[in-house]
mmCIF file of C-alpha atoms in Angstrom:
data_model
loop_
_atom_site.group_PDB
_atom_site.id
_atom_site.type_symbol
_atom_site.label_atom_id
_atom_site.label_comp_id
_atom_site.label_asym_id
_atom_site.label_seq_id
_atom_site.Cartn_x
_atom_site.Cartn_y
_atom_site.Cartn_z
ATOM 1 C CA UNK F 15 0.000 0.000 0.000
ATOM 2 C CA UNK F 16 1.282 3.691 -0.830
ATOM 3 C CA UNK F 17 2.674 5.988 2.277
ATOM 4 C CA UNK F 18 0.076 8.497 2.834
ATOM 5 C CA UNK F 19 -0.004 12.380 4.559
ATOM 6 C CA UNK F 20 -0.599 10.560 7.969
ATOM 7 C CA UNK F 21 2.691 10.260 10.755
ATOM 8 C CA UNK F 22 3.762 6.972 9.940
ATOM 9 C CA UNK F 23 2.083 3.830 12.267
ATOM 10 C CA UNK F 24 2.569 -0.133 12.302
ATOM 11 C CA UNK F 25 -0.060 -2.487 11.736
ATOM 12 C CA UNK F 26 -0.575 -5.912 11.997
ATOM 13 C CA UNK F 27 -1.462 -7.236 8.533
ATOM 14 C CA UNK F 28 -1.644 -10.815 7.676
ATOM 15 C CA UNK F 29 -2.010 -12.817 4.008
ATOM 16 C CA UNK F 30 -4.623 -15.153 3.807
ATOM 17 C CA UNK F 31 -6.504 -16.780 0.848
ATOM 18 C CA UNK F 32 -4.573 -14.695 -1.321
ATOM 19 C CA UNK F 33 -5.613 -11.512 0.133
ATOM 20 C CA UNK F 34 -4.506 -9.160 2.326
ATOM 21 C CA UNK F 35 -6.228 -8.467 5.521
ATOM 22 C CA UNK F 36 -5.125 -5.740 8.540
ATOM 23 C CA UNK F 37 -6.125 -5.803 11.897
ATOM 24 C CA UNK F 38 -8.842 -3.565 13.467
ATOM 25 C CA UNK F 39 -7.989 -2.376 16.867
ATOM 26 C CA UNK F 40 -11.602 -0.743 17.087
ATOM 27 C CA UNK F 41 -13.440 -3.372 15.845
ATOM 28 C CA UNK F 42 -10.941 -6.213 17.201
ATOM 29 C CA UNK F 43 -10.743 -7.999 13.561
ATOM 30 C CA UNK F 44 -9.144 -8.578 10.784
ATOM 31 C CA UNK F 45 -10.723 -6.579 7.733
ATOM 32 C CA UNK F 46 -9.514 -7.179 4.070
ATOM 33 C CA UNK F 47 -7.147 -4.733 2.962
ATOM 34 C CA UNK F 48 -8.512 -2.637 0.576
ATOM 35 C CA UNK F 49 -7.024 1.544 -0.582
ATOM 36 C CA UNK F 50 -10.207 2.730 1.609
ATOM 37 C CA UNK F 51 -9.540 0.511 4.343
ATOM 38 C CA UNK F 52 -5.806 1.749 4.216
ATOM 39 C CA UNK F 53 -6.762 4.999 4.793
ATOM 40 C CA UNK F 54 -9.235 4.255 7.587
ATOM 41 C CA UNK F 55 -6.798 2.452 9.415
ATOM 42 C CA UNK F 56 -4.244 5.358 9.428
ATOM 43 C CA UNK F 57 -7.111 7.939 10.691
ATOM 44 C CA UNK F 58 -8.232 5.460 13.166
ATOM 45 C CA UNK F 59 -4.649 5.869 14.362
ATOM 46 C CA UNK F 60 -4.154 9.057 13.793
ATOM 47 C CA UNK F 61 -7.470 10.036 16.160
ATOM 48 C CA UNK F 62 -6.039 7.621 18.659
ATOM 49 C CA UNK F 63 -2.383 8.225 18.474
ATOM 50 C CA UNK F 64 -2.569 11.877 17.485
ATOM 51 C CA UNK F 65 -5.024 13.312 18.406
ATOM 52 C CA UNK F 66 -5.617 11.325 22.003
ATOM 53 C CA UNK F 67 -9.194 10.226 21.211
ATOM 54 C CA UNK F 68 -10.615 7.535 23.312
ATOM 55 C CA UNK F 69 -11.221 3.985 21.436
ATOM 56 C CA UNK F 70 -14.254 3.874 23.693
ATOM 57 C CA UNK F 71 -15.907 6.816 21.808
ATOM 58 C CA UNK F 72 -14.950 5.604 18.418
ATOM 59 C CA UNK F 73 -17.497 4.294 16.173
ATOM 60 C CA UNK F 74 -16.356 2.711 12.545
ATOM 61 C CA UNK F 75 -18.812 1.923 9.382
ATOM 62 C CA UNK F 76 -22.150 1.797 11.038
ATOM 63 C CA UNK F 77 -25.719 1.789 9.141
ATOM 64 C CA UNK F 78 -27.540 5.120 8.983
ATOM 65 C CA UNK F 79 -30.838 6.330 7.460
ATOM 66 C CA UNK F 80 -30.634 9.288 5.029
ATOM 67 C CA UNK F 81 -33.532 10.062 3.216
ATOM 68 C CA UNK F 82 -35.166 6.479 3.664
ATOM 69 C CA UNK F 83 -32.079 5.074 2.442
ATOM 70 C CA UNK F 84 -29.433 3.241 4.244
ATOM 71 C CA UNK F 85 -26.013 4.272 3.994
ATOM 72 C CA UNK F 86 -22.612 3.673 5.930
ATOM 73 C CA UNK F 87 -20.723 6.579 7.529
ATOM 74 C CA UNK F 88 -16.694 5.841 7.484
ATOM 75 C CA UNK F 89 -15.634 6.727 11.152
ATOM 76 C CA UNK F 90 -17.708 9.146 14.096
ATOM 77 C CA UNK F 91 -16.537 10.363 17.071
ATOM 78 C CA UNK F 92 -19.072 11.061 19.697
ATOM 79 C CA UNK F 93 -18.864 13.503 22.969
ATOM 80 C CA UNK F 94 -19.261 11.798 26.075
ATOM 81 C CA UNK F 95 -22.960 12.634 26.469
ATOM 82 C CA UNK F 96 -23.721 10.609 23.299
ATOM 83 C CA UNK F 97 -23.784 13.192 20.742
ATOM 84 C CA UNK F 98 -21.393 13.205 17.743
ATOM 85 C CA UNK F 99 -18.458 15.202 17.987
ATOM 86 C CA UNK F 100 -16.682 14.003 14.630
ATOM 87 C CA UNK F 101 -17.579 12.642 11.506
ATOM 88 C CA UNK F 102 -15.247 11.360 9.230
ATOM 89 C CA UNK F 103 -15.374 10.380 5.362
ATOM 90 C CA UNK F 104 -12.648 8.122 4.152
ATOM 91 C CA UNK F 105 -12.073 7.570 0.070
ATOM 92 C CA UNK F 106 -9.017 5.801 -1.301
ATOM 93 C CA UNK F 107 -5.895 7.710 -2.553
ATOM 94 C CA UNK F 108 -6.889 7.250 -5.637
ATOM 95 C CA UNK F 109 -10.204 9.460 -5.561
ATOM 96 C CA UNK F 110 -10.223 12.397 -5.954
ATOM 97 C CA UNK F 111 -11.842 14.947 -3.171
ATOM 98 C CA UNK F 112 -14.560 16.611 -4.981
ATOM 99 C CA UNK F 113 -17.851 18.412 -4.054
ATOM 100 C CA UNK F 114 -19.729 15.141 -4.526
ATOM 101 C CA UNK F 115 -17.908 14.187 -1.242
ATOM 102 C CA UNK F 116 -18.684 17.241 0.260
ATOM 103 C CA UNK F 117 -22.227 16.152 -0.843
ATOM 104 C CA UNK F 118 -21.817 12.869 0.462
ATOM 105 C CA UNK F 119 -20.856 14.077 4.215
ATOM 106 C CA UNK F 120 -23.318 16.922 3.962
ATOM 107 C CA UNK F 121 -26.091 14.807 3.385
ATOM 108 C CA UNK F 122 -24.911 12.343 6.738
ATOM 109 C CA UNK F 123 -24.340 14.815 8.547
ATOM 110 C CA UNK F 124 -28.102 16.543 8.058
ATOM 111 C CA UNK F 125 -29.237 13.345 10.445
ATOM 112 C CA UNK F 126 -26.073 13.049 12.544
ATOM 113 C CA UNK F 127 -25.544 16.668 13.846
ATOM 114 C CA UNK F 128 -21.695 16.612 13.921
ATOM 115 C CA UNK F 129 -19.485 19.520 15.334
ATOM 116 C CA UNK F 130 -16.977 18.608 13.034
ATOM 117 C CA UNK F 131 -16.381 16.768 9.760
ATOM 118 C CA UNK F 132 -12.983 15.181 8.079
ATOM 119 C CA UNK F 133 -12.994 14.227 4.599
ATOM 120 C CA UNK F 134 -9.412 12.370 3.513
ATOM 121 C CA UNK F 135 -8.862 9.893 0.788
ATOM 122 C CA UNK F 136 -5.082 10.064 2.667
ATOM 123 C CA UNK F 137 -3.527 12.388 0.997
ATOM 124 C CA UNK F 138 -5.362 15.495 1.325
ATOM 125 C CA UNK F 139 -7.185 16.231 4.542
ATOM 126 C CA UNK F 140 -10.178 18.740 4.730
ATOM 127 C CA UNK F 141 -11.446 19.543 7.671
ATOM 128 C CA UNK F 142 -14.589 21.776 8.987
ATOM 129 C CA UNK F 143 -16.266 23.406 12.067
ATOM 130 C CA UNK F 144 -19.766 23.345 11.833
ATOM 131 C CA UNK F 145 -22.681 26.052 12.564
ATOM 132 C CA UNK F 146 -25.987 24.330 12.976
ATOM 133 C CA UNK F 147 -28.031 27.103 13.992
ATOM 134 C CA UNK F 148 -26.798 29.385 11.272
ATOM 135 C CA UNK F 149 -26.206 26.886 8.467
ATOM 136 C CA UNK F 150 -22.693 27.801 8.165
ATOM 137 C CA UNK F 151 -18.853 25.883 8.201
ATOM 138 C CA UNK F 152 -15.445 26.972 8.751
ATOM 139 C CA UNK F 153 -12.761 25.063 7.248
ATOM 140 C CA UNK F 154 -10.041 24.097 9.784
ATOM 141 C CA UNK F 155 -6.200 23.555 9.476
ATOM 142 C CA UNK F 156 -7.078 20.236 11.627
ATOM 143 C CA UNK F 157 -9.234 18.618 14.168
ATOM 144 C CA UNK F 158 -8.976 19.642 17.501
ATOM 145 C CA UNK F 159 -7.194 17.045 20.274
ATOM 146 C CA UNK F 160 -9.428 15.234 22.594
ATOM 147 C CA UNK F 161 -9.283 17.678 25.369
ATOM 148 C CA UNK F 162 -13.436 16.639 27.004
#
């Protein structure tokens, strides 16, 4: 797999079947290897090793509603009351970040309420600070650290 803009972490990745699986630390498996997994796996570490988020307040690809459809959101954060602090959209380094994504997030977030929202296919990194009650975003330089 290609280096990506993330400080550099180990993994545990195994071969199996002839494919290539790394190991989960959230979700306590092994997943199959795949660009979008790749990148997952380095924000996953990055919010843990990085940024000092709790594991206990992670959630990774979980089953929402939007619109009457269901859909899978990448990576959320929550605050320690429950609500959703972070939400994160992972694409592999070969897709391009477009407004589609933004899009994409936009629409998730509309049910999930998040302060903040990460979009990274692991090479660039956006990052905003959401308004609800005026319907407005600021882009960031980064996420904040877990500091709650």
């Amino acid at each position: 797999m290609q280096d990506l803009n993330f400080p550099p972490y180990s993994f545990r990745i195994k071969n199996s079947q002839n494919r290539q699986y790394i190991f989960d630390g959230l979700r306590k498996k092994f997943v199959v290897l795949q660009p979008e997994e790749w990148v997952r796996q380095h924000v996953l570490r990055y919010l843990v090793f990085t940024k000092n988020y709790p594991k206990s307040l992670i959630n990774v690809e979980k089953q929402l509603t939007v619109n009457k459809l269901k859909k899978r959101y990448d990576v959320v954060v929550f605050n320690p009351d429950g609500s959703i602090f972070l939400l994160i959209e992972c694409k592999a380094p070969e897709v391009k970040i477009t407004q589609e994504t933004f899009d994409q997030i936009a629409r998730y977030n509309y049910e999930l309420k998040a302060e903040y929202l990460m979009v990274t296919n692991g090479l660039e990194h956006y990052y905003c600070e959401m308004d609800h009650e005026n319907e407005k975003y600021t882009f960031l330089k980064d996420i904040p650290e877990f500091s709650r």
